[in-house]
Amino acid sequence: MDLNADLGEGFGIWRLGDDEALLDLVTSANVACGFHGGDPSTMRRVCAAAAERGVTVGAQVGYRDLAGFGRRHIAYGFDELRDDVTYQLGALDAFCRPYRTRVRYLKPHGALYHAAATDEVQAAAVVAAVTGYDHELPILCAPGSTLAQLAVGAGLRVVAEGFADRGYLPTGALVPRTAPGALVTDPEEVAVRAVRMATERTVVAVDGTVVPCPVASICLHGDSPGAVASAALVRAALIDAGVTPTPFA
């Protein structure tokens, strides 16, 4: 099972989360590419640290929305979104090269992640960016989403992702961040949820419903409270359950 985290989301002098500590625990790093968070120096720093530790680097692409951290929906046209995603891919890949690594997958961030799960235009723009840049890049996204379906149709590899530190609705969708139960902040509970995802391929929704969760990668948000403690417990719990943390790319 892959263990991924959103990293490099600070900007300028502001640091968001402990990137270096999380890189010691995860197998894949979703690195912000400068649109929702991150900046050139941060991207270089995280790429260098990931390469040093043998952690796989993925491009976490988002809306051009630093002020809203990419969590506000933007009604992009197809061409503009395709080009913004391509721009972010290329920027991060440039910072991988000095450290003899490269971008090995793509994951949408925030509002783009949720939009591409249901919006065919935005999902198609993300797929077009990947196929135009590197057809071998996998897309990390929600299982069964519109993005996943269009990516498979385009011949791309899709890696299904679950969120151990986010609440789920009975439909299998994530609880909106503005609603109660959106975040799971108890590290021990996060670890239990991660093991369940890895071994039973299910998750317990906020109403107690057991929901199918057939995933190959588990995400921990680097900006969540107690992210490092949660990641350490998750990694240890997975190993205790006989699950080896391994990058998918």
PDB file of C-alpha atoms in Angstrom:
ATOM      1  CA  MET A   1       0.000   0.000   0.000  1.00  0.00           C
ATOM      2  CA  ASP A   2       1.251   3.443  -0.939  1.00  0.00           C
ATOM      3  CA  LEU A   3       1.226   6.171   1.722  1.00  0.00           C
ATOM      4  CA  ASN A   4       1.111   9.693   0.304  1.00  0.00           C
ATOM      5  CA  ALA A   5       1.022  13.208   1.746  1.00  0.00           C
ATOM      6  CA  ASP A   6       0.426  16.699   0.384  1.00  0.00           C
ATOM      7  CA  LEU A   7       3.698  18.575   0.779  1.00  0.00           C
ATOM      8  CA  GLY A   8       5.416  21.829  -0.192  1.00  0.00           C
ATOM      9  CA  GLU A   9       2.286  23.866   0.423  1.00  0.00           C
ATOM     10  CA  GLY A  10       3.960  26.798   2.149  1.00  0.00           C
ATOM     11  CA  PHE A  11       4.726  30.018   0.338  1.00  0.00           C
ATOM     12  CA  GLY A  12       7.720  32.326   0.709  1.00  0.00           C
ATOM     13  CA  ILE A  13       8.633  32.627   4.385  1.00  0.00           C
ATOM     14  CA  TRP A  14       5.525  30.734   5.501  1.00  0.00           C
ATOM     15  CA  ARG A  15       5.870  26.997   6.112  1.00  0.00           C
ATOM     16  CA  LEU A  16       2.748  24.820   6.138  1.00  0.00           C
ATOM     17  CA  GLY A  17       3.357  21.471   7.771  1.00  0.00           C
ATOM     18  CA  ASP A  18       6.630  19.644   8.432  1.00  0.00           C
ATOM     19  CA  ASP A  19       7.663  18.442   4.983  1.00  0.00           C
ATOM     20  CA  GLU A  20      10.951  16.874   6.053  1.00  0.00           C
ATOM     21  CA  ALA A  21       9.412  14.863   8.893  1.00  0.00           C
ATOM     22  CA  LEU A  22       6.640  13.557   6.656  1.00  0.00           C
ATOM     23  CA  LEU A  23       9.120  12.605   3.947  1.00  0.00           C
ATOM     24  CA  ASP A  24      10.713  10.247   6.466  1.00  0.00           C
ATOM     25  CA  LEU A  25       7.383   8.397   6.738  1.00  0.00           C
ATOM     26  CA  VAL A  26       5.541   8.437   3.407  1.00  0.00           C
ATOM     27  CA  THR A  27       6.316   6.663   0.147  1.00  0.00           C
ATOM     28  CA  SER A  28       4.900   9.288  -2.235  1.00  0.00           C
ATOM     29  CA  ALA A  29       4.958  13.087  -2.028  1.00  0.00           C
ATOM     30  CA  ASN A  30       2.228  15.167  -3.667  1.00  0.00           C
ATOM     31  CA  VAL A  31       4.173  18.379  -4.183  1.00  0.00           C
ATOM     32  CA  ALA A  32       2.332  21.670  -4.652  1.00  0.00           C
ATOM     33  CA  CYS A  33       3.293  23.292  -7.942  1.00  0.00           C
ATOM     34  CA  GLY A  34       2.873  26.974  -7.115  1.00  0.00           C
ATOM     35  CA  PHE A  35      -0.778  27.615  -7.981  1.00  0.00           C
ATOM     36  CA  HIS A  36      -2.646  26.687  -4.771  1.00  0.00           C
ATOM     37  CA  GLY A  37       0.508  26.674  -2.654  1.00  0.00           C
ATOM     38  CA  GLY A  38       4.254  26.364  -2.984  1.00  0.00           C
ATOM     39  CA  ASP A  39       6.823  28.506  -4.762  1.00  0.00           C
ATOM     40  CA  PRO A  40       9.998  27.768  -6.743  1.00  0.00           C
ATOM     41  CA  SER A  41      12.312  27.552  -3.731  1.00  0.00           C
ATOM     42  CA  THR A  42       9.875  25.369  -1.812  1.00  0.00           C
ATOM     43  CA  MET A  43       9.434  23.077  -4.798  1.00  0.00           C
ATOM     44  CA  ARG A  44      13.212  22.687  -5.123  1.00  0.00           C
ATOM     45  CA  ARG A  45      13.628  22.015  -1.405  1.00  0.00           C
ATOM     46  CA  VAL A  46      10.947  19.335  -1.293  1.00  0.00           C
ATOM     47  CA  CYS A  47      12.147  17.651  -4.497  1.00  0.00           C
ATOM     48  CA  ALA A  48      15.695  17.531  -3.142  1.00  0.00           C
ATOM     49  CA  ALA A  49      14.555  16.100   0.195  1.00  0.00           C
ATOM     50  CA  ALA A  50      12.321  13.531  -1.495  1.00  0.00           C
ATOM     51  CA  ALA A  51      15.110  12.386  -3.806  1.00  0.00           C
ATOM     52  CA  GLU A  52      17.490  12.047  -0.867  1.00  0.00           C
ATOM     53  CA  ARG A  53      15.020   9.740   0.896  1.00  0.00           C
ATOM     54  CA  GLY A  54      13.926   7.797  -2.169  1.00  0.00           C
ATOM     55  CA  VAL A  55      10.361   9.114  -1.956  1.00  0.00           C
ATOM     56  CA  THR A  56       8.399   9.243  -5.208  1.00  0.00           C
ATOM     57  CA  VAL A  57       7.454  12.766  -6.370  1.00  0.00           C
ATOM     58  CA  GLY A  58       4.029  13.532  -7.820  1.00  0.00           C
ATOM     59  CA  ALA A  59       2.642  16.840  -9.084  1.00  0.00           C
ATOM     60  CA  GLN A  60      -0.243  18.114  -6.998  1.00  0.00           C
ATOM     61  CA  VAL A  61      -1.881  20.477  -9.434  1.00  0.00           C
ATOM     62  CA  GLY A  62      -4.562  22.961  -8.457  1.00  0.00           C
ATOM     63  CA  TYR A  63      -6.506  26.026  -9.391  1.00  0.00           C
ATOM     64  CA  ARG A  64      -4.675  29.333  -9.720  1.00  0.00           C
ATOM     65  CA  ASP A  65      -5.858  30.389  -6.244  1.00  0.00           C
ATOM     66  CA  LEU A  66      -3.152  31.077  -3.667  1.00  0.00           C
ATOM     67  CA  ALA A  67      -5.458  33.193  -1.504  1.00  0.00           C
ATOM     68  CA  GLY A  68      -8.041  30.412  -1.270  1.00  0.00           C
ATOM     69  CA  PHE A  69      -5.499  27.587  -1.109  1.00  0.00           C
ATOM     70  CA  GLY A  70      -7.113  26.090  -4.180  1.00  0.00           C
ATOM     71  CA  ARG A  71     -10.238  25.174  -2.246  1.00  0.00           C
ATOM     72  CA  ARG A  72     -12.584  27.542  -4.078  1.00  0.00           C
ATOM     73  CA  HIS A  73     -14.230  26.322  -7.265  1.00  0.00           C
ATOM     74  CA  ILE A  74     -13.235  28.082 -10.485  1.00  0.00           C
ATOM     75  CA  ALA A  75     -15.267  27.667 -13.672  1.00  0.00           C
ATOM     76  CA  TYR A  76     -12.329  27.073 -16.008  1.00  0.00           C
ATOM     77  CA  GLY A  77     -12.663  26.535 -19.737  1.00  0.00           C
ATOM     78  CA  PHE A  78     -11.137  23.341 -21.110  1.00  0.00           C
ATOM     79  CA  ASP A  79      -8.135  24.944 -22.832  1.00  0.00           C
ATOM     80  CA  GLU A  80      -7.177  27.171 -19.918  1.00  0.00           C
ATOM     81  CA  LEU A  81      -7.336  24.387 -17.342  1.00  0.00           C
ATOM     82  CA  ARG A  82      -5.426  21.978 -19.594  1.00  0.00           C
ATOM     83  CA  ASP A  83      -2.676  24.568 -20.014  1.00  0.00           C
ATOM     84  CA  ASP A  84      -2.549  25.475 -16.314  1.00  0.00           C
ATOM     85  CA  VAL A  85      -2.153  21.799 -15.405  1.00  0.00           C
ATOM     86  CA  THR A  86       0.542  21.337 -18.060  1.00  0.00           C
ATOM     87  CA  TYR A  87       2.385  24.404 -16.748  1.00  0.00           C
ATOM     88  CA  GLN A  88       2.421  23.018 -13.215  1.00  0.00           C
ATOM     89  CA  LEU A  89       3.623  19.603 -14.364  1.00  0.00           C
ATOM     90  CA  GLY A  90       6.516  21.117 -16.261  1.00  0.00           C
ATOM     91  CA  ALA A  91       7.496  23.441 -13.433  1.00  0.00           C
ATOM     92  CA  LEU A  92       7.753  20.673 -10.856  1.00  0.00           C
ATOM     93  CA  ASP A  93       9.533  18.339 -13.257  1.00  0.00           C
ATOM     94  CA  ALA A  94      12.199  21.004 -13.794  1.00  0.00           C
ATOM     95  CA  PHE A  95      12.978  20.993 -10.070  1.00  0.00           C
ATOM     96  CA  CYS A  96      13.191  17.194 -10.002  1.00  0.00           C
ATOM     97  CA  ARG A  97      15.860  16.986 -12.683  1.00  0.00           C
ATOM     98  CA  PRO A  98      18.833  18.381 -10.699  1.00  0.00           C
ATOM     99  CA  TYR A  99      18.285  15.522  -8.221  1.00  0.00           C
ATOM    100  CA  ARG A 100      18.080  12.800 -10.892  1.00  0.00           C
ATOM    101  CA  THR A 101      14.399  12.150 -10.349  1.00  0.00           C
ATOM    102  CA  ARG A 102      11.234  13.209 -12.123  1.00  0.00           C
ATOM    103  CA  VAL A 103       7.508  13.678 -11.660  1.00  0.00           C
ATOM    104  CA  ARG A 104       6.043  10.165 -11.620  1.00  0.00           C
ATOM    105  CA  TYR A 105       2.307  10.835 -11.212  1.00  0.00           C
ATOM    106  CA  LEU A 106      -0.297  13.599 -10.998  1.00  0.00           C
ATOM    107  CA  LYS A 107      -2.894  14.316  -8.347  1.00  0.00           C
ATOM    108  CA  PRO A 108      -5.411  17.183  -8.429  1.00  0.00           C
ATOM    109  CA  HIS A 109      -5.704  19.329  -5.310  1.00  0.00           C
ATOM    110  CA  GLY A 110      -8.655  20.694  -3.388  1.00  0.00           C
ATOM    111  CA  ALA A 111     -11.511  22.106  -5.417  1.00  0.00           C
ATOM    112  CA  LEU A 112     -10.033  20.758  -8.637  1.00  0.00           C
ATOM    113  CA  TYR A 113      -9.951  17.257  -7.115  1.00  0.00           C
ATOM    114  CA  HIS A 114     -13.645  17.481  -6.291  1.00  0.00           C
ATOM    115  CA  ALA A 115     -14.635  19.161  -9.554  1.00  0.00           C
ATOM    116  CA  ALA A 116     -12.824  16.575 -11.674  1.00  0.00           C
ATOM    117  CA  ALA A 117     -14.660  13.838  -9.782  1.00  0.00           C
ATOM    118  CA  THR A 118     -17.952  14.872 -11.410  1.00  0.00           C
ATOM    119  CA  ASP A 119     -17.313  17.589 -14.050  1.00  0.00           C
ATOM    120  CA  GLU A 120     -16.530  16.055 -17.438  1.00  0.00           C
ATOM    121  CA  VAL A 121     -14.982  19.241 -18.860  1.00  0.00           C
ATOM    122  CA  GLN A 122     -12.542  19.730 -15.989  1.00  0.00           C
ATOM    123  CA  ALA A 123     -11.744  16.027 -15.779  1.00  0.00           C
ATOM    124  CA  ALA A 124     -11.107  15.922 -19.517  1.00  0.00           C
ATOM    125  CA  ALA A 125      -8.784  18.929 -19.261  1.00  0.00           C
ATOM    126  CA  VAL A 126      -6.691  17.173 -16.609  1.00  0.00           C
ATOM    127  CA  VAL A 127      -6.548  14.020 -18.749  1.00  0.00           C
ATOM    128  CA  ALA A 128      -5.553  16.043 -21.819  1.00  0.00           C
ATOM    129  CA  ALA A 129      -2.725  17.693 -19.905  1.00  0.00           C
ATOM    130  CA  VAL A 130      -1.343  14.335 -18.775  1.00  0.00           C
ATOM    131  CA  THR A 131      -1.625  12.657 -22.165  1.00  0.00           C
ATOM    132  CA  GLY A 132       0.017  15.644 -23.819  1.00  0.00           C
ATOM    133  CA  TYR A 133       2.866  15.772 -21.308  1.00  0.00           C
ATOM    134  CA  ASP A 134       3.631  12.122 -20.566  1.00  0.00           C
ATOM    135  CA  HIS A 135       1.239   9.295 -21.335  1.00  0.00           C
ATOM    136  CA  GLU A 136       3.051   7.092 -18.805  1.00  0.00           C
ATOM    137  CA  LEU A 137       2.099   9.280 -15.826  1.00  0.00           C
ATOM    138  CA  PRO A 138      -0.516   7.694 -13.547  1.00  0.00           C
ATOM    139  CA  ILE A 139      -3.345   9.811 -12.145  1.00  0.00           C
ATOM    140  CA  LEU A 140      -4.049   9.561  -8.412  1.00  0.00           C
ATOM    141  CA  CYS A 141      -7.737  10.234  -7.774  1.00  0.00           C
ATOM    142  CA  ALA A 142     -10.982   9.058  -6.196  1.00  0.00           C
ATOM    143  CA  PRO A 143     -12.111   5.568  -7.261  1.00  0.00           C
ATOM    144  CA  GLY A 144     -15.057   5.569  -9.645  1.00  0.00           C
ATOM    145  CA  SER A 145     -14.796   9.310 -10.288  1.00  0.00           C
ATOM    146  CA  THR A 146     -15.367  10.953 -13.663  1.00  0.00           C
ATOM    147  CA  LEU A 147     -11.643  11.695 -13.778  1.00  0.00           C
ATOM    148  CA  ALA A 148     -10.832   8.028 -13.207  1.00  0.00           C
ATOM    149  CA  GLN A 149     -13.226   6.915 -15.928  1.00  0.00           C
ATOM    150  CA  LEU A 150     -11.950   9.395 -18.524  1.00  0.00           C
ATOM    151  CA  ALA A 151      -8.338   8.605 -17.679  1.00  0.00           C
ATOM    152  CA  VAL A 152      -8.889   4.878 -18.158  1.00  0.00           C
ATOM    153  CA  GLY A 153     -10.640   5.644 -21.429  1.00  0.00           C
ATOM    154  CA  ALA A 154      -7.562   7.579 -22.559  1.00  0.00           C
ATOM    155  CA  GLY A 155      -5.295   4.646 -21.759  1.00  0.00           C
ATOM    156  CA  LEU A 156      -3.821   6.180 -18.605  1.00  0.00           C
ATOM    157  CA  ARG A 157      -3.100   4.281 -15.422  1.00  0.00           C
ATOM    158  CA  VAL A 158      -5.417   5.266 -12.573  1.00  0.00           C
ATOM    159  CA  VAL A 159      -4.468   4.778  -8.920  1.00  0.00           C
ATOM    160  CA  ALA A 160      -7.402   4.911  -6.508  1.00  0.00           C
ATOM    161  CA  GLU A 161      -6.888   6.975  -3.368  1.00  0.00           C
ATOM    162  CA  GLY A 162      -8.431   6.952   0.101  1.00  0.00           C
ATOM    163  CA  PHE A 163      -8.197   9.532   2.894  1.00  0.00           C
ATOM    164  CA  ALA A 164      -7.519   8.208   6.379  1.00  0.00           C
ATOM    165  CA  ASP A 165      -7.804  11.650   7.975  1.00  0.00           C
ATOM    166  CA  ARG A 166     -11.027  12.784   6.228  1.00  0.00           C
ATOM    167  CA  GLY A 167     -14.630  11.931   6.971  1.00  0.00           C
ATOM    168  CA  TYR A 168     -16.701  10.056   4.399  1.00  0.00           C
ATOM    169  CA  LEU A 169     -20.373  10.323   3.508  1.00  0.00           C
ATOM    170  CA  PRO A 170     -22.481   7.166   3.014  1.00  0.00           C
ATOM    171  CA  THR A 171     -22.219   7.786  -0.744  1.00  0.00           C
ATOM    172  CA  GLY A 172     -18.449   7.325  -0.594  1.00  0.00           C
ATOM    173  CA  ALA A 173     -17.797  11.040  -1.144  1.00  0.00           C
ATOM    174  CA  LEU A 174     -15.775  13.096   1.311  1.00  0.00           C
ATOM    175  CA  VAL A 175     -17.551  15.202   3.913  1.00  0.00           C
ATOM    176  CA  PRO A 176     -17.282  18.868   2.800  1.00  0.00           C
ATOM    177  CA  ARG A 177     -14.652  20.704   4.808  1.00  0.00           C
ATOM    178  CA  THR A 178     -17.264  23.167   6.034  1.00  0.00           C
ATOM    179  CA  ALA A 179     -19.380  20.388   7.585  1.00  0.00           C
ATOM    180  CA  PRO A 180     -18.992  18.584  10.930  1.00  0.00           C
ATOM    181  CA  GLY A 181     -16.908  15.434  10.718  1.00  0.00           C
ATOM    182  CA  ALA A 182     -14.829  16.614   7.772  1.00  0.00           C
ATOM    183  CA  LEU A 183     -11.516  15.987   9.521  1.00  0.00           C
ATOM    184  CA  VAL A 184     -10.325  13.044  11.605  1.00  0.00           C
ATOM    185  CA  THR A 185      -7.736  14.478  13.978  1.00  0.00           C
ATOM    186  CA  ASP A 186      -7.100  11.646  16.471  1.00  0.00           C
ATOM    187  CA  PRO A 187      -3.878   9.943  15.251  1.00  0.00           C
ATOM    188  CA  GLU A 188      -4.951   6.555  16.635  1.00  0.00           C
ATOM    189  CA  GLU A 189      -8.279   6.747  14.821  1.00  0.00           C
ATOM    190  CA  VAL A 190      -6.503   7.769  11.618  1.00  0.00           C
ATOM    191  CA  ALA A 191      -4.247   4.710  11.952  1.00  0.00           C
ATOM    192  CA  VAL A 192      -7.196   2.376  12.488  1.00  0.00           C
ATOM    193  CA  ARG A 193      -8.940   3.793   9.423  1.00  0.00           C
ATOM    194  CA  ALA A 194      -5.796   3.396   7.317  1.00  0.00           C
ATOM    195  CA  VAL A 195      -5.380  -0.263   8.273  1.00  0.00           C
ATOM    196  CA  ARG A 196      -9.033  -0.904   7.482  1.00  0.00           C
ATOM    197  CA  MET A 197      -8.620   0.683   4.057  1.00  0.00           C
ATOM    198  CA  ALA A 198      -5.519  -1.401   3.372  1.00  0.00           C
ATOM    199  CA  THR A 199      -6.781  -4.749   4.620  1.00  0.00           C
ATOM    200  CA  GLU A 200     -10.582  -4.676   4.204  1.00  0.00           C
ATOM    201  CA  ARG A 201     -10.885  -2.068   1.420  1.00  0.00           C
ATOM    202  CA  THR A 202     -13.652  -0.307   3.354  1.00  0.00           C
ATOM    203  CA  VAL A 203     -14.146   2.875   5.404  1.00  0.00           C
ATOM    204  CA  VAL A 204     -16.704   3.778   8.053  1.00  0.00           C
ATOM    205  CA  ALA A 205     -18.775   6.814   7.050  1.00  0.00           C
ATOM    206  CA  VAL A 206     -19.861   9.538   9.484  1.00  0.00           C
ATOM    207  CA  ASP A 207     -23.231   7.817  10.014  1.00  0.00           C
ATOM    208  CA  GLY A 208     -21.613   4.448  10.770  1.00  0.00           C
ATOM    209  CA  THR A 209     -22.229   2.981   7.324  1.00  0.00           C
ATOM    210  CA  VAL A 210     -19.460   0.712   6.029  1.00  0.00           C
ATOM    211  CA  VAL A 211     -18.549   2.002   2.577  1.00  0.00           C
ATOM    212  CA  PRO A 212     -16.433   0.182  -0.053  1.00  0.00           C
ATOM    213  CA  CYS A 213     -13.020   1.856  -0.423  1.00  0.00           C
ATOM    214  CA  PRO A 214     -10.948  -0.081  -2.996  1.00  0.00           C
ATOM    215  CA  VAL A 215      -7.762   1.993  -2.914  1.00  0.00           C
ATOM    216  CA  ALA A 216      -4.070   1.512  -3.651  1.00  0.00           C
ATOM    217  CA  SER A 217      -2.849   4.687  -1.930  1.00  0.00           C
ATOM    218  CA  ILE A 218      -3.743   6.320   1.385  1.00  0.00           C
ATOM    219  CA  CYS A 219      -3.434  10.080   1.780  1.00  0.00           C
ATOM    220  CA  LEU A 220      -2.524  12.083   4.851  1.00  0.00           C
ATOM    221  CA  HIS A 221      -2.868  15.855   4.622  1.00  0.00           C
ATOM    222  CA  GLY A 222       0.377  17.569   5.545  1.00  0.00           C
ATOM    223  CA  ASP A 223      -1.481  20.661   6.783  1.00  0.00           C
ATOM    224  CA  SER A 224      -3.771  18.729   9.156  1.00  0.00           C
ATOM    225  CA  PRO A 225      -3.278  19.005  12.936  1.00  0.00           C
ATOM    226  CA  GLY A 226      -0.931  16.270  14.160  1.00  0.00           C
ATOM    227  CA  ALA A 227      -0.028  15.201  10.617  1.00  0.00           C
ATOM    228  CA  VAL A 228       3.401  13.842  11.549  1.00  0.00           C
ATOM    229  CA  ALA A 229       2.111  11.911  14.554  1.00  0.00           C
ATOM    230  CA  SER A 230      -0.684  10.466  12.433  1.00  0.00           C
ATOM    231  CA  ALA A 231       1.710   9.477   9.654  1.00  0.00           C
ATOM    232  CA  ALA A 232       4.047   7.747  12.122  1.00  0.00           C
ATOM    233  CA  LEU A 233       1.196   5.781  13.677  1.00  0.00           C
ATOM    234  CA  VAL A 234      -0.270   4.913  10.280  1.00  0.00           C
ATOM    235  CA  ARG A 235       3.039   3.603   8.973  1.00  0.00           C
ATOM    236  CA  ALA A 236       3.639   1.531  12.117  1.00  0.00           C
ATOM    237  CA  ALA A 237       0.071   0.202  12.126  1.00  0.00           C
ATOM    238  CA  LEU A 238       0.258  -0.829   8.477  1.00  0.00           C
ATOM    239  CA  ILE A 239       3.510  -2.702   9.058  1.00  0.00           C
ATOM    240  CA  ASP A 240       2.039  -4.400  12.162  1.00  0.00           C
ATOM    241  CA  ALA A 241      -0.915  -5.486  10.018  1.00  0.00           C
ATOM    242  CA  GLY A 242       1.442  -7.044   7.483  1.00  0.00           C
ATOM    243  CA  VAL A 243       1.091  -4.254   4.936  1.00  0.00           C
ATOM    244  CA  THR A 244       4.346  -2.913   3.504  1.00  0.00           C
ATOM    245  CA  PRO A 245       4.325   0.801   2.622  1.00  0.00           C
ATOM    246  CA  THR A 246       5.417   0.851  -1.024  1.00  0.00           C
ATOM    247  CA  PRO A 247       5.186   3.557  -3.708  1.00  0.00           C
ATOM    248  CA  PHE A 248       2.791   2.756  -6.547  1.00  0.00           C
ATOM    249  CA  ALA A 249       4.887   4.604  -9.156  1.00  0.00           C
TER     250      ALA A 249
END
